[in-house]
Coordinates of C-alpha atoms in Angstrom, one line a residue:
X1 CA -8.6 58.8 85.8
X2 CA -8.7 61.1 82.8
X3 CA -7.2 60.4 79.4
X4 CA -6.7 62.7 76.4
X5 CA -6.0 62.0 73.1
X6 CA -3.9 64.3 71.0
X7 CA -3.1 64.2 67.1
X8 CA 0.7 64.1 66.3
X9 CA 1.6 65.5 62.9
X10 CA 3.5 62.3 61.1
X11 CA 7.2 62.7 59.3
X12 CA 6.0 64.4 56.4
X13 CA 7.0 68.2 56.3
X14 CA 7.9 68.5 59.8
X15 CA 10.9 70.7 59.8
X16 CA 13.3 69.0 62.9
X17 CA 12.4 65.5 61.1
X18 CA 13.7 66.1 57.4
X19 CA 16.7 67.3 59.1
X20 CA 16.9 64.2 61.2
X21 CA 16.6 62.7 57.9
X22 CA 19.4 64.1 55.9
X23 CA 21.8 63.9 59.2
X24 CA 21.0 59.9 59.0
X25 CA 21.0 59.6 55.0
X26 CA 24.4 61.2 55.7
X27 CA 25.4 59.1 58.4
X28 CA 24.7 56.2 56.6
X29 CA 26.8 57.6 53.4
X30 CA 29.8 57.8 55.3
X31 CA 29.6 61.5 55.3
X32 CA 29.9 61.5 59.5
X33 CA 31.8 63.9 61.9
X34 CA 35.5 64.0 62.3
X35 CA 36.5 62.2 64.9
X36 CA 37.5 65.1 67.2
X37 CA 34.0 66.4 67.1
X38 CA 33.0 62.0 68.5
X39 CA 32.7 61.6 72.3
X40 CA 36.0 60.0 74.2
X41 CA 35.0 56.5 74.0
X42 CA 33.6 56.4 70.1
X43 CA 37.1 57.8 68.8
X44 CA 39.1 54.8 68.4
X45 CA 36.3 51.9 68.0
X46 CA 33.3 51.4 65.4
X47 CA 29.8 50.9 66.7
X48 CA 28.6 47.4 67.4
X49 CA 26.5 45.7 65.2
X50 CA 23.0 45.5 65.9
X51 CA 21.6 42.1 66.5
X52 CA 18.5 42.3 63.7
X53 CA 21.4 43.9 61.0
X54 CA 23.0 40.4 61.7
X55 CA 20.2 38.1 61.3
X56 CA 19.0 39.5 58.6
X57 CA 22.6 39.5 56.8
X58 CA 23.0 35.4 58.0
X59 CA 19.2 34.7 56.7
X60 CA 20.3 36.1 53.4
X61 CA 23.3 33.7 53.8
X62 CA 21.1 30.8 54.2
X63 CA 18.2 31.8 51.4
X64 CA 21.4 31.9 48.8
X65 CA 22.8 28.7 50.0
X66 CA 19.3 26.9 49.5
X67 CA 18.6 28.5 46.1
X68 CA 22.0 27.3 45.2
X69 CA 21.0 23.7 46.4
X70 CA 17.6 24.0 45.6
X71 CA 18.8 24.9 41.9
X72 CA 21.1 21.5 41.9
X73 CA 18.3 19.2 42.9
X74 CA 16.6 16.7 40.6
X75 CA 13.3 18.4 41.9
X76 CA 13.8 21.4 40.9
X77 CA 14.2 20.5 37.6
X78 CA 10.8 18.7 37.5
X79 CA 9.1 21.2 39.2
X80 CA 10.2 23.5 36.5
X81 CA 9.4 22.0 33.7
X82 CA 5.5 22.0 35.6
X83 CA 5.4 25.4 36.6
X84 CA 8.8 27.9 36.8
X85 CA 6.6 30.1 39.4
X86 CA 7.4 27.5 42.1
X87 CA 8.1 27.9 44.8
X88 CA 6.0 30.8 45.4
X89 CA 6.6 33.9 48.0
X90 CA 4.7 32.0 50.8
X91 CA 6.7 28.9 50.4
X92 CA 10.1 30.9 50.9
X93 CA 9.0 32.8 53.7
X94 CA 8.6 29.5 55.4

């Protein structure tokens, strides 16, 4: 077999890119085609949602509900008065 290895330039200054950029920063703005310019079947509907958009929404659901209850409890209280770091970044992303 024979392999080769070739460098790719990264996103940085590469022309088609920053213009893939802006179209998506646009996009994203709200600043999208009119819906004549759409194909057929995305005239009349929106996209669907992606599935990692939605967990990450519900897990920011749940993190607010805990800090809520977290902030209630007896412990925290305790804990605070010992050290208001804590919990720490590790401990959360558990």
């Amino acid at each position: 077999y024979s392999l080769v290895v070739r460098w790719v330039a990264g996103h940085a200054n590469v022309a088609g890119n920053e213009l893939a950029d802006v179209a998506a920063k646009e996009a994203a703005a709200g600043l999208t085609s009119d819906s004549e310019d759409l194909p057929a079947y995305l005239r009349n509907r929106r996209l669907p949602i992606s599935i990692s958009a939605l967990r990450q929404a519900h897990h920011g659901v749940l993190l607010e509900a805990w800090k809520d209850i977290w902030h209630a409890s007896p412990r925290f209280t305790r804990l605070n008065r010992i050290d208001s770091s804590l919990p720490g970044k590790s401990f959360m992303k558990l």
